[in-house]
Coordinates of C-alpha atoms in Angstrom, one line a residue:
Q1 CA 1.7 124.9 88.7
V2 CA -1.7 123.1 88.6
Q3 CA -2.6 120.1 90.7
L4 CA -5.1 117.7 89.2
V5 CA -6.9 114.9 91.1
E6 CA -9.1 112.4 89.3
S7 CA -11.9 110.4 90.8
G8 CA -14.8 108.3 89.7
G9 CA -13.2 105.3 88.3
G10 CA -14.3 101.8 89.0
S11 CA -15.5 98.5 87.6
V12 CA -18.6 98.2 85.5
Q13 CA -20.1 95.7 83.0
A14 CA -20.3 96.4 79.3
G15 CA -23.0 98.9 78.5
G16 CA -22.7 100.6 81.9
S17 CA -21.8 104.2 82.7
L18 CA -19.3 106.0 84.8
R19 CA -18.5 109.7 85.3
L20 CA -15.0 110.7 86.0
S21 CA -14.1 114.0 87.7
C22 CA -10.9 115.9 87.8
A23 CA -10.5 118.6 90.4
A24 CA -8.0 121.3 89.7
S25 CA -6.2 123.5 92.2
G26 CA -3.3 125.9 92.2
N27 CA -2.7 128.3 89.3
T28 CA -5.9 127.5 87.5
D29 CA -5.6 130.6 85.3
S30 CA -2.6 129.1 83.6
Y31 CA -4.3 126.6 81.5
Y32 CA -6.5 127.0 78.5
R33 CA -7.4 123.4 77.6
L34 CA -8.1 120.3 79.5
G35 CA -8.0 116.8 78.3
W36 CA -8.7 113.2 79.3
F37 CA -6.2 110.5 78.2
R38 CA -6.1 106.8 78.9
Q39 CA -3.5 104.2 78.9
A40 CA -4.3 100.5 78.7
S41 CA -1.9 97.9 79.8
G42 CA 1.0 97.5 77.3
K43 CA -0.2 100.4 75.2
E44 CA 0.7 104.0 74.7
R45 CA -1.3 106.8 76.3
E46 CA -4.0 108.1 74.0
G47 CA -6.2 111.1 73.9
V48 CA -9.8 110.5 74.7
A49 CA -11.4 114.0 74.7
A50 CA -10.4 117.6 75.2
I51 CA -12.1 120.9 75.9
W52 CA -11.0 124.5 75.5
T53 CA -12.0 126.3 78.7
G54 CA -12.3 129.7 77.0
G55 CA -14.6 128.9 74.1
G56 CA -15.9 125.5 75.2
S57 CA -14.8 123.7 72.0
T58 CA -14.7 120.0 72.4
Y59 CA -12.8 117.2 70.7
Y60 CA -13.1 113.4 70.8
A61 CA -11.3 110.4 69.7
D62 CA -13.3 108.5 67.1
S63 CA -13.5 105.5 69.4
V64 CA -15.6 107.4 72.0
K65 CA -17.7 109.8 69.9
G66 CA -21.3 109.5 70.7
R67 CA -20.6 107.6 74.0
F68 CA -18.4 110.0 76.0
T69 CA -19.0 113.6 76.9
I70 CA -16.4 116.0 78.3
S71 CA -17.5 119.1 80.2
H72 CA -15.9 121.7 82.5
D73 CA -17.4 123.6 85.5
N74 CA -15.4 126.8 85.6
A75 CA -16.8 127.8 89.0
K76 CA -15.7 124.6 90.5
N77 CA -12.5 124.2 88.5
T78 CA -13.6 120.6 87.8
L79 CA -13.4 118.6 84.6
Y80 CA -15.8 115.8 83.9
L81 CA -16.0 112.8 81.5
Q82 CA -19.3 111.2 81.3
M83 CA -18.9 107.7 79.8
N84 CA -21.9 105.8 78.6
N85 CA -22.2 102.4 76.8
L86 CA -18.8 101.4 78.1
K87 CA -17.0 98.6 76.3
P88 CA -14.3 96.2 77.4
E89 CA -11.8 98.1 75.2
D90 CA -12.4 101.2 77.3
T91 CA -10.6 99.5 80.1
A92 CA -7.6 101.7 81.0
M93 CA -6.1 104.1 83.5
Y94 CA -7.7 107.5 82.8
Y95 CA -5.7 110.7 83.3
C96 CA -6.7 114.3 83.2
A97 CA -4.3 116.9 81.9
A98 CA -4.1 120.7 81.6
G99 CA -2.2 122.7 79.2
P100 CA -1.8 126.2 77.7
W101 CA -3.4 127.3 74.4
G102 CA -2.5 125.3 71.4
L103 CA -3.6 124.2 68.0
S104 CA -6.8 122.2 68.1
A105 CA -5.3 119.7 65.7
R106 CA -2.9 118.7 68.5
W107 CA -5.5 118.2 71.2
A108 CA -4.6 114.5 71.6
R109 CA -0.8 115.0 71.8
T110 CA 0.5 114.3 75.3
Y111 CA 3.3 116.8 74.9
E112 CA 0.8 119.6 74.5
Y113 CA -0.1 119.3 78.2
N114 CA 2.2 120.2 81.1
N115 CA 0.1 119.2 84.1
W116 CA -1.1 115.6 84.8
G117 CA -3.2 113.9 87.4
Q118 CA -2.3 110.6 89.0
G119 CA -5.0 108.6 87.1
T120 CA -8.1 106.6 88.0
Q121 CA -8.7 103.1 86.8
V122 CA -11.7 102.1 84.7
T123 CA -12.4 98.4 84.2
V124 CA -15.1 97.2 81.9
S125 CA -16.1 93.5 81.9
S126 CA -18.0 91.7 79.2

């Protein structure tokens, strides 16, 4: 089992930046990929970005490409999401997730991840 704790959320104006962190503890050798998901009010949870801890491959939703950067510090067992040029439509609860190896084409599928954090709120005002 892996415990995930997100931090770094907050309220910013459009065009601003935030960096989310997700600290992992427990059986950190059990996961191969890490992801960030978000869920806006009344909407389904969607994949934002993912990273394969072994090879470092990264994947992004089209809506955040060029603005968000996912990274992982293996020594600290911490996942990051640098979010720049934030837009009101980025407003959501952001969750980090960990899962075993899987097909890269499924990086954004929630069922591919078996450990989830409690979430951190990001609010972007116009």
